[in-house]
XYZ file of C-alpha atoms in Angstrom:
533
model
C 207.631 24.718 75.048
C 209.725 25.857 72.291
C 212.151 23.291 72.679
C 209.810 20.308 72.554
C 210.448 18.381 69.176
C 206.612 17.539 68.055
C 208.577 14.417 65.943
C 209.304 12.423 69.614
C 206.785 13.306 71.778
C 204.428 10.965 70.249
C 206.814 8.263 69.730
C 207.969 8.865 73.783
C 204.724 8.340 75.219
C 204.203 5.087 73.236
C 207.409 3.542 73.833
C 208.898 5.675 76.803
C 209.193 4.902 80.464
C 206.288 5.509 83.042
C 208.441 8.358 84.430
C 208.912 9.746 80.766
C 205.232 9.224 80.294
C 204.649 11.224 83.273
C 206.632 14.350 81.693
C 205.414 13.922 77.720
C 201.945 13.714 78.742
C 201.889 17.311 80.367
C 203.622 18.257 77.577
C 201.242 17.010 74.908
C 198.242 18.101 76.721
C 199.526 21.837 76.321
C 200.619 21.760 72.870
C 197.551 19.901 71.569
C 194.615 21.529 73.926
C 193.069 23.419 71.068
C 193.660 21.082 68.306
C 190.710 19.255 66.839
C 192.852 17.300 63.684
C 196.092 15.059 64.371
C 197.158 14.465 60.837
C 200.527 13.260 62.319
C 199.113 10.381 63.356
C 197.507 8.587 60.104
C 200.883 6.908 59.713
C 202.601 3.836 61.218
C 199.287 3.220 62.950
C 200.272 6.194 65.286
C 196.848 6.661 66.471
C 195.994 3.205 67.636
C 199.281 2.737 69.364
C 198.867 6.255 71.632
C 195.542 5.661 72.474
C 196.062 1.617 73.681
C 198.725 3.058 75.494
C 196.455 5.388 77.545
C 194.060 2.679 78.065
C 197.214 1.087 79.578
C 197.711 3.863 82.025
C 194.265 4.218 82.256
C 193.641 0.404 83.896
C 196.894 0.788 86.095
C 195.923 1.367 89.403
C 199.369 1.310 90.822
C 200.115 4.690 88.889
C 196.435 6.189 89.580
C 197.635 9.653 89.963
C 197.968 9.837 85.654
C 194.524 8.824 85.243
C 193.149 12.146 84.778
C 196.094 13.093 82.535
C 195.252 9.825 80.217
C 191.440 10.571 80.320
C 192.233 14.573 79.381
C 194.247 13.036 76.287
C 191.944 10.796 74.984
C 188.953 13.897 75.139
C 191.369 15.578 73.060
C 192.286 12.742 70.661
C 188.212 11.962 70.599
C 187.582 15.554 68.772
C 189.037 13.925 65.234
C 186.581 11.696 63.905
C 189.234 9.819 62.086
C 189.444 6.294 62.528
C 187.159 6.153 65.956
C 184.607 3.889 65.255
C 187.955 1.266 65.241
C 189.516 2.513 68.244
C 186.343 2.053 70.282
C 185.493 -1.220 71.746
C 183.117 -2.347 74.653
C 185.864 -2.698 77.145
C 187.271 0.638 76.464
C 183.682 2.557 77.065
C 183.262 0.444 79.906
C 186.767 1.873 81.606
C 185.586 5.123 80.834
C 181.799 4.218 82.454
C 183.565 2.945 85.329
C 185.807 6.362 85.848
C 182.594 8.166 85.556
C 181.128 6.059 88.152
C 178.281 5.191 86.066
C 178.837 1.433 86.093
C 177.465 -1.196 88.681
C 180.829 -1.483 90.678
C 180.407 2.144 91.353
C 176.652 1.377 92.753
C 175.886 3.494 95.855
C 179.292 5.333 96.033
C 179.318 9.016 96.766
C 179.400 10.948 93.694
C 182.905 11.564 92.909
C 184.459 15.326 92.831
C 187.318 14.224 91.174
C 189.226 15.528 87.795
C 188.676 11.680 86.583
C 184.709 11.852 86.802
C 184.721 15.292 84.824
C 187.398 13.974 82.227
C 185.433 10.836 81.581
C 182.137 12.507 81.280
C 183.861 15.428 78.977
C 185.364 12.390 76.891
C 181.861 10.270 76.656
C 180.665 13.480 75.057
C 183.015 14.066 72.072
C 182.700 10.107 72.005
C 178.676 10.502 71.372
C 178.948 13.366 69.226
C 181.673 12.066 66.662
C 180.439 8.256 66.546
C 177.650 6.510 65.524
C 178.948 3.705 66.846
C 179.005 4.592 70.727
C 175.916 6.028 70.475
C 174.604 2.435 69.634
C 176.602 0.543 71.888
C 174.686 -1.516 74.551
C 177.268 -1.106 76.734
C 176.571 3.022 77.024
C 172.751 2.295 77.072
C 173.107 -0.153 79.945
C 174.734 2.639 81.568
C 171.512 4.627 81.489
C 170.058 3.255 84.790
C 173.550 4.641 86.899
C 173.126 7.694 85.531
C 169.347 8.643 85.707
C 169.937 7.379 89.583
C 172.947 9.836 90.285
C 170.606 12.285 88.426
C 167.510 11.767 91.061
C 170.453 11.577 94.078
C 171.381 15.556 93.527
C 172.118 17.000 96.185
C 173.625 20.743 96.459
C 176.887 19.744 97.616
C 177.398 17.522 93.725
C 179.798 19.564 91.558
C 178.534 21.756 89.030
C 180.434 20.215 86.404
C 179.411 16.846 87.169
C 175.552 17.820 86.634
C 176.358 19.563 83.622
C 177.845 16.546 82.064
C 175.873 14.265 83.203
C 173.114 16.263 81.355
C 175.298 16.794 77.864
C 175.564 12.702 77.873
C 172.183 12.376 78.593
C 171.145 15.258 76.090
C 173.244 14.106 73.295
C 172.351 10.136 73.548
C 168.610 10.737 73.539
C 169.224 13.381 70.783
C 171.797 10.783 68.914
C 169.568 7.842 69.490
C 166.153 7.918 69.628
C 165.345 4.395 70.858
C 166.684 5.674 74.434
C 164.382 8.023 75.089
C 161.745 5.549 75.823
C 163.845 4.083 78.362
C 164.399 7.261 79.866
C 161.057 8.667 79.816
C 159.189 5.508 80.784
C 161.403 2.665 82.577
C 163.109 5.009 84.195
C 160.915 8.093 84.896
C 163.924 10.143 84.267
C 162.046 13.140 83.054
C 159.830 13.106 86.205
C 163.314 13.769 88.201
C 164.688 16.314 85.116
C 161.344 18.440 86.097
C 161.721 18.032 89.834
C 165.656 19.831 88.885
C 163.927 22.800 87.684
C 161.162 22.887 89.799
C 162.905 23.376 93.117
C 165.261 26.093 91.176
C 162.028 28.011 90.240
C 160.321 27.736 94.061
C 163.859 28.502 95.564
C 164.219 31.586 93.450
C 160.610 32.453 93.610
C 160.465 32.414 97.354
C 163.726 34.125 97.707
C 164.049 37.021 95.339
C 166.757 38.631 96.682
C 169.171 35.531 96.614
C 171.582 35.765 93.695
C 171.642 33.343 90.639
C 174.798 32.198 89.621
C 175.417 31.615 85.849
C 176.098 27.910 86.433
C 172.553 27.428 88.087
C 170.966 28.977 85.019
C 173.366 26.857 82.865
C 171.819 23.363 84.518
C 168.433 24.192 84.153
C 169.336 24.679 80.620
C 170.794 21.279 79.993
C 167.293 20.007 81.375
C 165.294 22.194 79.328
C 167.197 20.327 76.323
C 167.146 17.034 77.510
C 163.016 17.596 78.360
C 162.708 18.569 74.779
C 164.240 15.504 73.579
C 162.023 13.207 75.824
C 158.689 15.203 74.568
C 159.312 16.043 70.897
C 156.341 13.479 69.982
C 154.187 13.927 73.034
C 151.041 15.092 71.746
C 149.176 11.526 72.123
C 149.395 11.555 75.708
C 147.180 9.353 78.327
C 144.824 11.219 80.640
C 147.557 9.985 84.007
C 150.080 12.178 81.833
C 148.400 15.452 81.626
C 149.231 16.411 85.091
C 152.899 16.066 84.929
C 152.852 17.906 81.605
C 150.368 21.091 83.300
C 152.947 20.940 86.330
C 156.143 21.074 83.807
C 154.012 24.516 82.052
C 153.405 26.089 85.702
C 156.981 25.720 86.412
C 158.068 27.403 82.771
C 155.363 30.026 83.457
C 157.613 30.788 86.754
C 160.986 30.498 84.749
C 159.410 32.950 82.058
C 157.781 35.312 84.651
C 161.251 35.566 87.093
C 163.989 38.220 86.495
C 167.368 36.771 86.210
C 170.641 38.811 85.999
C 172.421 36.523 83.923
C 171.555 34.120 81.249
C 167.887 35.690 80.404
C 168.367 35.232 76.390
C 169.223 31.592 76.704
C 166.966 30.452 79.429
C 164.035 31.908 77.207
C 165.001 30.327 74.248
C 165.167 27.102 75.860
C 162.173 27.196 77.310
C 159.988 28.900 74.287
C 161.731 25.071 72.513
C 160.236 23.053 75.240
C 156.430 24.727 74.802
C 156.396 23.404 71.160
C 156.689 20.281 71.874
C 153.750 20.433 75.070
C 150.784 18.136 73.961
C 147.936 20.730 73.044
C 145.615 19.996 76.079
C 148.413 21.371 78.277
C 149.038 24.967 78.131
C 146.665 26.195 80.351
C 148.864 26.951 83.435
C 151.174 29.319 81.266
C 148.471 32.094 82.084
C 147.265 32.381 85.932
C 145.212 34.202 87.898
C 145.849 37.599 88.879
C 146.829 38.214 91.961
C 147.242 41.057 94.137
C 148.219 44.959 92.462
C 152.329 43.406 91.347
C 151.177 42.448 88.052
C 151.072 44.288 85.641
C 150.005 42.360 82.333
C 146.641 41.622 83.298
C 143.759 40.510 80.804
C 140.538 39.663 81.616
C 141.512 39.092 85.264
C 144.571 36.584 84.359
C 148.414 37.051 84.338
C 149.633 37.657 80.996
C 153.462 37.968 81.979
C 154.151 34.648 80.455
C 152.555 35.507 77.369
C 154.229 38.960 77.081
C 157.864 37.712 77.943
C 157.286 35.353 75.028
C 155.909 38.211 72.545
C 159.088 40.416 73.588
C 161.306 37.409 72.571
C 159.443 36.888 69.324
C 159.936 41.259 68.813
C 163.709 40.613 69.624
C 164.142 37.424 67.292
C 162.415 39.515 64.228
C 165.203 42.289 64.446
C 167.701 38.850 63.511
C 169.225 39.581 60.018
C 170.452 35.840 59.801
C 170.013 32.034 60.436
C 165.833 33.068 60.248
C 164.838 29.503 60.352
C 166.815 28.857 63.351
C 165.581 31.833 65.344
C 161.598 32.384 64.220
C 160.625 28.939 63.723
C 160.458 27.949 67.504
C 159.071 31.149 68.816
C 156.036 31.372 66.504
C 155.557 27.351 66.677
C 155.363 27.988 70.226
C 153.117 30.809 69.808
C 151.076 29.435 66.924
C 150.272 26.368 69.450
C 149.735 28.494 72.647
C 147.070 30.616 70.484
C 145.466 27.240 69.052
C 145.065 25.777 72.522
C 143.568 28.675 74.685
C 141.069 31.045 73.779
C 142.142 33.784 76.240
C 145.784 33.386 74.820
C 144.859 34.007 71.393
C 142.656 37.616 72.216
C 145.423 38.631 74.166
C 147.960 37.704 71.406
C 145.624 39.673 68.766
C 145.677 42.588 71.012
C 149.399 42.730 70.808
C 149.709 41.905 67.041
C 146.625 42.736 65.652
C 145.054 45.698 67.266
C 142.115 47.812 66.123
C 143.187 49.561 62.654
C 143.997 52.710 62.984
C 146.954 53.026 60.573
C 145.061 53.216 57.638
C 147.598 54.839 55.080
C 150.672 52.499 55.531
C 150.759 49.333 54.257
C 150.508 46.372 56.565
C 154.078 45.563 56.076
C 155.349 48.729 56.583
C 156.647 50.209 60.046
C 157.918 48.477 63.501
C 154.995 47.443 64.854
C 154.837 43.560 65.486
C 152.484 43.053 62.861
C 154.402 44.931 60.024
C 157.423 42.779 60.731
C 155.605 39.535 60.778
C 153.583 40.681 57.296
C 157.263 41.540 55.709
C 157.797 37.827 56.866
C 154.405 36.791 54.977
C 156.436 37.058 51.407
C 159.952 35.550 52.499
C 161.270 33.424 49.870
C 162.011 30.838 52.963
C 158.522 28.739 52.492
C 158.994 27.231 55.997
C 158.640 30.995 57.492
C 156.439 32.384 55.366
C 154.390 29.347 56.028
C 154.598 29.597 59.992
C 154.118 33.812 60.575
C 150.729 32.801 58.028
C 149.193 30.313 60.064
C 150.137 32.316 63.401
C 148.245 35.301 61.707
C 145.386 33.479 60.283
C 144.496 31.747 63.707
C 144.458 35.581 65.618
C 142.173 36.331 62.857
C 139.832 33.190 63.662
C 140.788 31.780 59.870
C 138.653 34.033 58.647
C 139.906 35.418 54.715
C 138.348 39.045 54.845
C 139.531 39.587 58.512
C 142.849 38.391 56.933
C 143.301 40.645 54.332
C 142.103 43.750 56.455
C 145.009 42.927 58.520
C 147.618 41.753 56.429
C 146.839 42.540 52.506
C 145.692 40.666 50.310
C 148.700 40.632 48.299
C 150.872 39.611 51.645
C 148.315 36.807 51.919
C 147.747 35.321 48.753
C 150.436 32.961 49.302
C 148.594 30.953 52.052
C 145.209 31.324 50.662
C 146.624 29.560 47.503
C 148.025 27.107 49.784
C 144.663 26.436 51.804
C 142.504 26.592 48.405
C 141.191 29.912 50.126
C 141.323 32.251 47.204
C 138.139 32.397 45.961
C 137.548 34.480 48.708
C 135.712 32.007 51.221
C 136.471 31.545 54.826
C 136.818 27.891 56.526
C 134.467 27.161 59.036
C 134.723 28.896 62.549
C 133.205 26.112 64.873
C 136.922 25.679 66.608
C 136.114 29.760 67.726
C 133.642 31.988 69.563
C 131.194 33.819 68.235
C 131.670 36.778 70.337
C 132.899 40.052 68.849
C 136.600 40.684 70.016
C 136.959 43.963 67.552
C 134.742 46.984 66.364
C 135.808 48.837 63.136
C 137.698 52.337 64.469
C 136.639 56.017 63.241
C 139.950 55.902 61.177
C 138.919 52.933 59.884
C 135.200 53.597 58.915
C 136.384 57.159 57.564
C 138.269 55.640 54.675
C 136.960 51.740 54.639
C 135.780 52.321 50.808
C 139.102 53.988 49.449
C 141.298 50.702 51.487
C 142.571 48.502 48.437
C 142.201 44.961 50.089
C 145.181 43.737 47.836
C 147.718 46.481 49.561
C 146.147 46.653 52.482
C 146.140 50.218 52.934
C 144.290 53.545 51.879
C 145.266 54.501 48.244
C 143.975 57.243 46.397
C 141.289 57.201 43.316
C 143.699 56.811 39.487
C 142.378 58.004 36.554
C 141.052 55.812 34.469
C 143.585 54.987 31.705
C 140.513 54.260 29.002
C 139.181 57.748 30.301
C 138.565 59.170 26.102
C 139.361 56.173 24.563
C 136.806 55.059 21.467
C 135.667 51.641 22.137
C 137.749 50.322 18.953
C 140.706 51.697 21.061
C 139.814 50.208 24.131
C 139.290 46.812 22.213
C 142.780 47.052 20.262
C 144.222 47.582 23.871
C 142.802 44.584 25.252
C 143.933 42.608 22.154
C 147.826 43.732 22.688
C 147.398 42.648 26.086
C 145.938 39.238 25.284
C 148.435 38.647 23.259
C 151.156 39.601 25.100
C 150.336 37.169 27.889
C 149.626 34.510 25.153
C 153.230 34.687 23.712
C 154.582 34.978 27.051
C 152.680 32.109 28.457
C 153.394 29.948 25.203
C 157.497 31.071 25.677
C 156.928 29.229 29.381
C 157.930 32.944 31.416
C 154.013 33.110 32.934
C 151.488 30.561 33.263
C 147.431 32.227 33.712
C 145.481 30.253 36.323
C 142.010 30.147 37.530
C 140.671 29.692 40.992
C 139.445 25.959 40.809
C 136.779 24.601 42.650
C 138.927 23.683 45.477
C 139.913 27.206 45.285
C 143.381 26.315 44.397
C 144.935 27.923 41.399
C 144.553 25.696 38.248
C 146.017 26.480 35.090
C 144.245 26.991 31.773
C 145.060 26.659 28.326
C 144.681 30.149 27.210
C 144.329 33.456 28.689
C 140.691 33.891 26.697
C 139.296 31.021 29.010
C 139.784 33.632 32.221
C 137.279 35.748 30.361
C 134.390 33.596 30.349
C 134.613 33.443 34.451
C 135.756 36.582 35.070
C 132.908 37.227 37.667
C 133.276 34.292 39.939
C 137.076 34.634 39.921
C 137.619 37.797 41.094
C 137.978 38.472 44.979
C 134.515 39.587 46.749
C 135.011 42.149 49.485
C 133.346 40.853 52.693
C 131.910 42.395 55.903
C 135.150 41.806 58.029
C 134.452 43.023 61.480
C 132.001 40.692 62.790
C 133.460 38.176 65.033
C-alpha cells in the first residue's frame, strides 16, 4: 500500500482498462474504507466521472463478479454529502433497488445472501441519511411494497445482515419522511408484521429459557422497536379495531422487559421504554399481569410488577448520567409519567417506590440516593424541559394534590411548577381523575415532628430566634423601612421584580413592593391537612 500514488488511482479507475479497474478498485476500497470527506475530488468534475463509471460496472452483467466491489465504493463515496443530490438520479436508485432485490423484476425470488444485496442496502442507507432528495424520490417509495413483503417472508434461514438493513432503510425513510409512514402502517400493514418479528422472539425465548441469545437477535428486535416508534409517534387517536393490536404490542414488551438477556439488556430497554411513550393511553394495561405461581417476586396487590420495576431500575440507572440529560431522562419519565396517568394500580405501585411513607424527616427532600431525592434535585434543573417532566411525574404520584406535594418534595423544589400551573396560592386542582381511597397514613416519625417540618425545605428545622427579639417598635419599623427600600431601588434598577399570586394563581407583578402589604394574608402559603387521600 505504500507504493500506491493516491494522484492515479482515481484517474485509473475512470479512464483505465476493465482489468486495471479490477486491481485499482481493491486498492481504493482499502485506502479510503474509513474516510468520510474526498476533497480530491471537487476538481475536474472528479466526483461525477468515478461514480458514472461505477454505475458503468455496476449495469455490466458480463463482468458481474465487480458488482459488489462498485456497490462497496459508492457506500463509501455516499458518506460525503458533497454534491449528491446531483449525482443521484431515478435510474441510478433504481440499479441499486434492483441489486437489493427490492424492485418488481426481483418479485418472488429467494432472498439473496449475496455481498451485492448487503452493499446495496448499506449504500441506500448513507443515501437516505445524507439526502433529502432520495428520501423524496418516488422511485424509493415505490419500493416500499418489495420490501415490507421480504419483511413478512422472514424466515430463519434470511441473513442477519439482510434483516438488519432492511430495517435501517425502513427506519430511516419513515424517520426522514413522514408521509411514508402512512403507507407503511396502513396500506401495507407493515407494523402488524414488525410486531409479529418480535413477538415470536419473545415466545421462543420465553418458552425456552435455556436457549442462548445471540447479540444479532437482540440487535433485530431493536431495529423494530425503532421502526414501531416511528409508525406510532402520533397514535393516541386510535379506533376501537386498533386497541387490540396496540394491548398485544404492550404484552409482548411486558415479556421483553420481564426476560433476562445476557447481552444487549441496556439497549433493548431503552428501546422499548421509547416505544411505551408513544402507546395511545387506553393501552397500557397488559404491562402489569396477573400473578402467577410463587416465581415472581414483584407482586402488588396480586399483579406482576416486574415490568414496572425493570423500568424504575432503568430510570435509577439513567439519573446517575452526568451528561446529554435530555437525551437520557426525557423518555424514561415520559414513559413513566404516561404509564402512571393510565393505570391506577401502576401509579400506587410507582408511589411506593418513589414516594414512600416519610420517615426521613431531617434531610431535605433533595438530599440522599433515594429515587425521590434524585428526581427532587431534578425539580430545580436549569433544563425547563426536565424540570418540567420529573414535576408532572411527581405531582401525578401525589394525585395533583399541592400540600401532598410539598410534604414530599418542598415547597421550595416545587414552586417552579405550581407557578407554572397557577397553583401557588396554595390550592389543589380537582381530584375526580383519582380515588378517594387512602393509599398513605402519616408515620410516628412523621407525626413526632409534623409542626417543626418547614413546608418550603421540606424537612425538620429547628426553632431561630427571633431577630426583632428586644427591638423597640421604632426599631422594628426603621428595619422594615431599609428593607422596603432596598427592594424598591433594586426593583426600580430592573435586578428583582416583586409579584403577587394573581387570581389565576400565577405570579403577577406589581408596581411597588408596598402593594404586597395590603394582601399579605391571602398571599402567603396555607399549610393543609396532607395525608388524606
Amino acid at each position: 500500500m505504500e507504493n500506491v500514488n493516491m494522484d492515479e488511482l482515481i484517474p485509473k479507475l475512470i479512464t483505465g482498462t476493465y482489468e486495471e479497474f479490477c486491481k485499482n478498485i481493491v486498492v481504493f476500497l482499502k485506502v479510503y474504507d474509513k474516510r468520510t470527506r474526498f476533497e480530491e475530488l471537487d476538481s475536474t468534475c472528479l466526483r461525477e466521472k468515478l461514480w458514472n463509471r461505477l454505475f458503468y460496472y455496476l449495469t455490466d452483467y458480463v463482468h458481474i463478479d465487480q458488482h459488489h466491489h462498485c456497490l462497496a465504493a459508492l457506500r463509501i463515496l455516499s458518506r460525503d454529502k458533497t454534491n449528491l443530490d446531483d449525482l443521484i438520479t431515478d435510474d441510478a436508485i433504481k440499479i441499486i433497488l434492483q441489486n437489493a432485490g427490492l424492485t418488481k423484476i426481483c418479485e418472488g425470488e429467494q432472498i439473496s445472501c449475496t455481498i451485492v444485496t448487503i452493499e446495496s442496502l448499506k449504500l441506500l442507507c448513507n443515501l437516505l441519511f445524507n439526502s433529502v432528495k432520495v428520501q423524496r424520490l418516488k422511485v424509493l417509495i415505490s419500493s416500499l411494497p418489495y420490501l415490507i413483503d421480504r419483511i413478512k417472508s422472514y424466515t430463519d434461514d434470511v441473513p442477519h445482515d439482510v434483516k438488519l438493513f432492511d430495517m435501517r432503510v425502513l427506519f430511516l425513510l419513515t424517520a426522514l419522511n413522514t408521509s411514508t409512514r402512512d403507507i407503511v402502517k396502513t396500506d401495507l400493514c407493515g407494523d402488524v408484521y414488525l410486531i409479529k418479528i418480535i413477538e415470536e422472539f419473545a415466545a421462543h425465548n420465553q418458552n425456552n429459557e435455556t436457549r442462548v441469545i445471540k447479540a444479532e437477535e437482540i440487535t433485530i428486535v431493536c431495529e423494530v422497536l425503532k421502526v414501531l416508534f416511528n409508525l406510532y409517534i402520533h397514535s393516541d387517536n386510535i379506533g376501537v379495531e386498533d386497541q387490540e393490536k396496540y394491548k398485544n404490542l404492550v404484552l409482548i414488551l411486558y415479556k421483553l422487559l420481564t426476560f433476562k438477556y445476557s447481552v444487549q439488556q441496556d439497549d433493548l430497554e431503552s428501546h422499548v421504554v421509547n416505544l411505551l411513550t408513544v402507546i395511545p393511553y387506553s393501552c397500557y394495561a397488559p404491562i402489569v399481569q396477573a400473578a402467577k405461581g410463587n416465581d415472581c417476586k414483584d407482586v402488588y396487590q396480586n399483579m406482576d410488577m416486574s415490568a414496572i420495576c425493570v423500568l424504575l431500575r432503568f430510570l435509577d440507572k439513567k439519573l446517575e448520567c452526568k451528561t446529554h440529560l435530555i437525551e437520557n431522562f426525557s423518555p424514561i419519565i415520559t414513559a413513566l409519567v404516561r404509564l402512571v396517568k393510565s393505570e391506577r394500580i401502576i401509579r400506587k405501585y410507582v408511589r411506593l417506590q418513589i414516594l414512600p411513607p416519610l420517615k426521613d424527616v431531617m434531610h431535605r427532600p433533595e438530599e440522599g440516593t433515594t429515587l425521590r431525592a434524585k428526581l427532587c434535585k431534578l425539580l430545580t434543573s436549569p433544563i425547563t424541559e426536565l424540570r418540567d417532566l420529573v414535576a408532572e411525574l411527581l405531582f401525578v404520584l401525589c394525585k395533583e394534590n399541592v400540600a401532598r406535594m410539598v410534604k414530599y418534595t418542598g415547597y421550595g423544589n416545587a414552586a417552579g411548577m405550581f407557578a407554572a400551573k397557577g397553583l401557588l396560592g396554595g390550592r389543589g386542582q380537582a381530584e375526580t381523575a383519582y380515588s378517594s381511597e387512602s393509599e398513605d397514613s402519616e408515620t410516628e416519625e412523621y407525626q413526632k415532628y409534623k409542626e417543626q417540618i418547614n413546608p418550603v425545605i421540606g424537612c425538620f428545622e429547628e426553632p431561630k430566634p427571633n431577630p426583632f427579639e428586644g427591638m423597640t417598635e421604632e426599631q422594628k419599623e426603621y428595619e422594615a423601612l431599609k428593607l422596603v427600600n432596598l427592594v424598591d431601588k433594586l426593583t426600580r434598577e430592573g435586578v428583582v421584580r416583586p409579584c403577587r399570586i394573581g387570581a389565576d394563581g400565577k405570579p403577577e407583578p406589581v408596581e411597588h413592593v408596598l402593594e404586597l402589604q395590603n394582601e399579605l394574608p391571602r398571599q402567603q402559603y396555607v399549610r393543609k391537612d396532607s395525608d388524606s387521600e
